Short mmCIF file of C-alpha atoms in Angstrom, two decimals:
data_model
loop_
_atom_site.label_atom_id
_atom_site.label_comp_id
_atom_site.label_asym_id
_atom_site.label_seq_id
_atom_site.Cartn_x
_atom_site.Cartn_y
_atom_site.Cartn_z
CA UNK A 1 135.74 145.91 23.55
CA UNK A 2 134.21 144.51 26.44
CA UNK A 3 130.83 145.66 25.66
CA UNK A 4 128.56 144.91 22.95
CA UNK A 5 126.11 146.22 20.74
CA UNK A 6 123.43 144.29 19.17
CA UNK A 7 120.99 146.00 16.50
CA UNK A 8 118.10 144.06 15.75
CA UNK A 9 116.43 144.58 12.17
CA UNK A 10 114.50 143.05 9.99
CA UNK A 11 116.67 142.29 6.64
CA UNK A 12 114.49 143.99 4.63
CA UNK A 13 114.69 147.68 6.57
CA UNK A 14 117.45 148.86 5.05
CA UNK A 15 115.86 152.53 5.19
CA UNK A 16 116.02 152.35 8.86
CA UNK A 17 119.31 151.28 9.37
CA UNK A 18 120.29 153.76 7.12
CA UNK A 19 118.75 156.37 9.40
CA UNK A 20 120.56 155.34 12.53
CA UNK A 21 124.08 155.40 10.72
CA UNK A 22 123.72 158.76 9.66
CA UNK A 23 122.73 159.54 13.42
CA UNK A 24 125.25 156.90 15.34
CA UNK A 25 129.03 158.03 14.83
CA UNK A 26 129.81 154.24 16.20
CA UNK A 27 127.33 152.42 13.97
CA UNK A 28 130.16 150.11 12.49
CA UNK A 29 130.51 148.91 16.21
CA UNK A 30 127.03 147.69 16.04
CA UNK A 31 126.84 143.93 15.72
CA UNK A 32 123.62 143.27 13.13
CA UNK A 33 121.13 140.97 13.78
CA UNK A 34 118.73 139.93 11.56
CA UNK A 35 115.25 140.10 13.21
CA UNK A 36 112.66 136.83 12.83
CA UNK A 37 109.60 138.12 10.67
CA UNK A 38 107.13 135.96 12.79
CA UNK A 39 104.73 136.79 9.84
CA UNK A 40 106.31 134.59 7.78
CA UNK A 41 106.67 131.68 10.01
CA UNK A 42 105.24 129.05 8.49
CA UNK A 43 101.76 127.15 10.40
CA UNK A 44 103.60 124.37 12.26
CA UNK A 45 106.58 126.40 13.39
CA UNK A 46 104.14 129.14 14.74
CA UNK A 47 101.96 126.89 16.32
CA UNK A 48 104.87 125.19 17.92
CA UNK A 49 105.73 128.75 19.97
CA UNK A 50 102.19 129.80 20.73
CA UNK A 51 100.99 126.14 21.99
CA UNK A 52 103.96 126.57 24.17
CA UNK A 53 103.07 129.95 25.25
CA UNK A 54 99.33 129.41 25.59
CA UNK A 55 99.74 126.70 27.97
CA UNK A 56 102.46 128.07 30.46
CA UNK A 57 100.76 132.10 30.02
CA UNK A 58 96.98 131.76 29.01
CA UNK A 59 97.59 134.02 26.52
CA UNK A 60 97.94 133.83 22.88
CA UNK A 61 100.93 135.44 20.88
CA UNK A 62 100.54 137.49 17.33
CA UNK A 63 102.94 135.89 14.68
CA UNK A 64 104.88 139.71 15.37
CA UNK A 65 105.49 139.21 19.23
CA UNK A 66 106.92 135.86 18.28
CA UNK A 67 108.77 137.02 15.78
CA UNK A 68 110.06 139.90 18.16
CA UNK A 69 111.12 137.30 21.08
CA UNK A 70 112.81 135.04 18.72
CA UNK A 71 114.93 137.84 17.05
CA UNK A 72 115.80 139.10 20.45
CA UNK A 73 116.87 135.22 21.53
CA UNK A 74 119.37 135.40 18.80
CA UNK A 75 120.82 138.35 20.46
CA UNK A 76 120.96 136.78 24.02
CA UNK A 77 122.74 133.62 22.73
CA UNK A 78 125.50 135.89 20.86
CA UNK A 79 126.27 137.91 23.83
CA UNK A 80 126.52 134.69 25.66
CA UNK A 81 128.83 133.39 23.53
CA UNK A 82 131.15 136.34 23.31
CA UNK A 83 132.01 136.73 27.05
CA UNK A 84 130.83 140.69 27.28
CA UNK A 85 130.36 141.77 30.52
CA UNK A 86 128.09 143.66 29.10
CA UNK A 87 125.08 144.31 25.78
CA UNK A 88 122.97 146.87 24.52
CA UNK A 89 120.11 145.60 22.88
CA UNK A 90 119.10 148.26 20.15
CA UNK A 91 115.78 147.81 18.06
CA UNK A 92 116.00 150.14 14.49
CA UNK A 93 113.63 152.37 15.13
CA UNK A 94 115.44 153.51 18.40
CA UNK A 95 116.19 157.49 18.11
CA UNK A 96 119.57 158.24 19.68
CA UNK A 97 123.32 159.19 19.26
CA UNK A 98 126.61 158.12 20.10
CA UNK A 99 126.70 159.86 23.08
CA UNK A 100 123.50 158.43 24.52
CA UNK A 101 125.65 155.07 24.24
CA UNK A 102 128.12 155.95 25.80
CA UNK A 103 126.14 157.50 28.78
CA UNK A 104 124.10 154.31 28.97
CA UNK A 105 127.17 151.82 29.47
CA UNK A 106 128.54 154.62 31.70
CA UNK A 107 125.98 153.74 33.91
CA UNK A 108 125.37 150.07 33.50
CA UNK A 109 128.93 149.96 35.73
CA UNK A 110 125.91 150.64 38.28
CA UNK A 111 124.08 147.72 37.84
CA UNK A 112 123.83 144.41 39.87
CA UNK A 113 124.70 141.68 37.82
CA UNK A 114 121.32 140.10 38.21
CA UNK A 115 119.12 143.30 36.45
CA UNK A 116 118.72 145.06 33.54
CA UNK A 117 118.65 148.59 32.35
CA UNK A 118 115.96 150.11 30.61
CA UNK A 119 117.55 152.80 28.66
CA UNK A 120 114.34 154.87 27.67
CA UNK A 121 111.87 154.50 24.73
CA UNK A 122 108.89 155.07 26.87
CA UNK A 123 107.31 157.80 24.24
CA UNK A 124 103.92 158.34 24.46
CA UNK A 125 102.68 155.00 26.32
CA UNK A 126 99.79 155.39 28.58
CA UNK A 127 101.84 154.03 31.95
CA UNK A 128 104.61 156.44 31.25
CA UNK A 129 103.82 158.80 34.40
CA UNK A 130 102.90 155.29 36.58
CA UNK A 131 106.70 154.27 37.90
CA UNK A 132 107.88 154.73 41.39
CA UNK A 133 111.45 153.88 41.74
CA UNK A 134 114.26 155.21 43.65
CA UNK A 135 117.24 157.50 42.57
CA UNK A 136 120.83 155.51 42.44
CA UNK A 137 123.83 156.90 40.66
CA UNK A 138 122.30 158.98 38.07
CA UNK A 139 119.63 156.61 37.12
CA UNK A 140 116.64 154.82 39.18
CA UNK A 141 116.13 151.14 40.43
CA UNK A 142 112.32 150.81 39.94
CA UNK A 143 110.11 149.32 42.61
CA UNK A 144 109.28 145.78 41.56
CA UNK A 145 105.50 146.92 41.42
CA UNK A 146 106.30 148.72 38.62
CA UNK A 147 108.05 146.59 36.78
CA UNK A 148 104.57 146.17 34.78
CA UNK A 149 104.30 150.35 34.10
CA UNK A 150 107.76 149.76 31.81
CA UNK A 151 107.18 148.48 28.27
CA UNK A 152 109.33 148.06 24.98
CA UNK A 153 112.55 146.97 23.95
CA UNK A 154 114.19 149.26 21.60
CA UNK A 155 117.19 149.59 24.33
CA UNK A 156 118.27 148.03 27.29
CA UNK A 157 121.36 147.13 28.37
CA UNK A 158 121.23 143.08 29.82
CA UNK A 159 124.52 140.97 31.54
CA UNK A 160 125.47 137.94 31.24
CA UNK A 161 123.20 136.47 34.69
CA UNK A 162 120.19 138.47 33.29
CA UNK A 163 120.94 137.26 29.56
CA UNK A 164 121.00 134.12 30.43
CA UNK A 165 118.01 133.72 32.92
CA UNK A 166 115.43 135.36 30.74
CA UNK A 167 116.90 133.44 27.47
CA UNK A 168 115.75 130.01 29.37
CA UNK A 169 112.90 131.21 29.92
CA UNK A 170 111.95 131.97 26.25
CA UNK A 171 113.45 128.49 25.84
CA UNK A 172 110.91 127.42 28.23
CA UNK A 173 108.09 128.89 27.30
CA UNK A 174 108.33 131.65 24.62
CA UNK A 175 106.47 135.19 25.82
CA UNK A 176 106.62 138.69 24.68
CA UNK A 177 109.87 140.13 24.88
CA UNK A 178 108.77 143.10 26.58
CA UNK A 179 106.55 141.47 29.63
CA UNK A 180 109.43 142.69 31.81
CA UNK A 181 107.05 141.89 35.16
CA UNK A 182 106.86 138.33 34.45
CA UNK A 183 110.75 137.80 33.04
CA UNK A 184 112.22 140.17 35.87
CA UNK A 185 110.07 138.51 38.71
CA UNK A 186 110.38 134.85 37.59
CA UNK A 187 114.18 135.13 37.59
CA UNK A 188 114.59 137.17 40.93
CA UNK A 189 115.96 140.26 38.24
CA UNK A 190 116.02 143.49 39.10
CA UNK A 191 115.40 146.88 37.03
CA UNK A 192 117.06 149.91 36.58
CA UNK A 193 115.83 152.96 34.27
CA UNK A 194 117.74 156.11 32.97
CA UNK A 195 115.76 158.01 30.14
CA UNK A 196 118.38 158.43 27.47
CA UNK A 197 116.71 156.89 24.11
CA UNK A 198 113.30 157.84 22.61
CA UNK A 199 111.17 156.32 20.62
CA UNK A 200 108.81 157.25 17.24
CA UNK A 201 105.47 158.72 18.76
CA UNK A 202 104.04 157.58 15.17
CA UNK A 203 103.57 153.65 15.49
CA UNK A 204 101.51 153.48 12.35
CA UNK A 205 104.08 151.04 10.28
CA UNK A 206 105.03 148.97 14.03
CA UNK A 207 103.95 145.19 12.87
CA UNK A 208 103.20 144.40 16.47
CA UNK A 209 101.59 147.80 17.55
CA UNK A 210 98.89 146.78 14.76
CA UNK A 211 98.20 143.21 15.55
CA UNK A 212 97.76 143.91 19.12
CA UNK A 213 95.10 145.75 18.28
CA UNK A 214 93.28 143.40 16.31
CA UNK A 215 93.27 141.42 18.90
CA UNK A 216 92.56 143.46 21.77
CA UNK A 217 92.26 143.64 25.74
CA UNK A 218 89.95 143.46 27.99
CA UNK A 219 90.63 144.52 31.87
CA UNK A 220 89.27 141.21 33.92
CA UNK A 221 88.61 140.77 37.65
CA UNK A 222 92.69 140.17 38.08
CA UNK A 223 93.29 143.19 36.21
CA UNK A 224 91.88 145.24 38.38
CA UNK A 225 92.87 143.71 41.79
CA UNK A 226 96.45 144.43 40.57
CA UNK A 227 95.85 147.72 39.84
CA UNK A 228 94.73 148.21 43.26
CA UNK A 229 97.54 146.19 44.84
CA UNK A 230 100.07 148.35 42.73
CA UNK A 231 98.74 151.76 44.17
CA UNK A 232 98.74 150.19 47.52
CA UNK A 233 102.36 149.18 47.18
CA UNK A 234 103.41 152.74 45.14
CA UNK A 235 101.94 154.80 48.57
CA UNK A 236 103.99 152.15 50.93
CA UNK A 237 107.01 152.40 48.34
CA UNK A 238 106.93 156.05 48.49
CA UNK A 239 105.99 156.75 51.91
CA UNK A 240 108.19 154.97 53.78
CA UNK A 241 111.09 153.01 51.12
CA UNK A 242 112.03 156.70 49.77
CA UNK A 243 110.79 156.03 46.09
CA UNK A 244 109.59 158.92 43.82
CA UNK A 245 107.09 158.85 40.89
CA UNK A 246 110.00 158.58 37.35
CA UNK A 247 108.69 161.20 34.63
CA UNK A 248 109.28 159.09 31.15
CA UNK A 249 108.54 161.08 28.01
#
């Protein structure tokens, strides 16, 4: 099989994976990958990552988001190892079939060897009406201003240039997994979307969902300077580059 397909769960969720392999025909294809609880990370180990983090981003990472990167590091270095062409990179809470699968390596054949896929999961986010991008065989490669409107992991498809680049850069300097501006811009990446997976609209029992919260945002003065760069770039993008607003559920 020259494709792989990583699922990424904590050990203890055995109730989810039990969901997805009454729902995936090809779950026994899935390669399992036990997800880091960042939560129980003990002081020094966590402190190591977010010291890290702080200094290269100005920003400081919940024990979750660490937890999240790490588990999804594990998954980069396997599908290094195994020579793949190509990986799907499945969180457990992704809602899907086999067919969806299928249709998403159909179309990673697509994809320049330096991007990655976004296959979906967009449910319910605030930004999910925000991405211009332009239509390319069956799917869309989003304008690099929008890069920031596209959140979550739960499935992507990654190759082995894009794998690599954005597993360094973890090494480097650990961020959240699913800052796709910085990781896609930083390594010259591109990004390509096709809504095929969903994701849970209820986010109640999501670890990182919660601790986000308690620690909040607030918009500052950049904040808002790129939100007016990005919808002077979406008019130019559109206007003149042929790029369309993507509808994401």
């Amino acid at each position: 099989m020259n494709n792989k397909i990583y699922l990424i769960s904590l050990k203890k969720d055995t109730k989810r994976r039990e969901i997805l392999k009454s729902r995936f025909a090809n779950y026994d294809d899935f390669e399992l990958v036990y997800g880091v609880d960042g939560r129980e990370l003990d002081a020094k180990a966590y402190y190591s990552h977010i010291n890290t983090s702080f200094k290269a981003y100005g920003r400081l990472l919940t024990p979750s988001e660490v937890g999240c990167t790490l588990s999804h590091m594990i998954a980069y270095e396997r599908f290094l190892q195994s020579g793949a062409e190509y990986a799907l990179i499945l969180e457990d809470d992704v809602i899907g079939d086999e067919a969806m699968i299928n249709q998403a390596f159909l179309l990673a054949k697509n994809m320049d060897k330096n991007s990655v896929l976004i296959c979906g999961c967009q449910d319910g986010l605030n930004d999910r009406f925000s991405a211009f991008a332009k239509r390319t065989q069956h799917m869309y490669e989003v304008s690099p201003y929008s890069y920031k409107c596209i959140y979550r992991t739960a499935a992507y498809i990654i190759t082995q240039n894009s794998a690599k680049a954005i597993l360094n850069t973890h090494k480097n300097a650990i961020n959240t997994t699913d800052v796709w501006e910085y990781l896609l811009d930083k390594n010259g990446l591109k990004m390509y979307f096709a809504d095929i997976f969903s994701h849970p609209l209820d986010l109640s029992d999501s670890n990182i969902e919660k601790e986000r919260a308690e620690r909040g945002y607030k918009p500052n003065f950049m904040a808002y300077m790129r939100s007016i760069k990005f919808i002077i770039a979406s008019r130019f993008f559109v206007n003149f580059c042929g790029y369309e607003r993507i509808f994401k559920r």
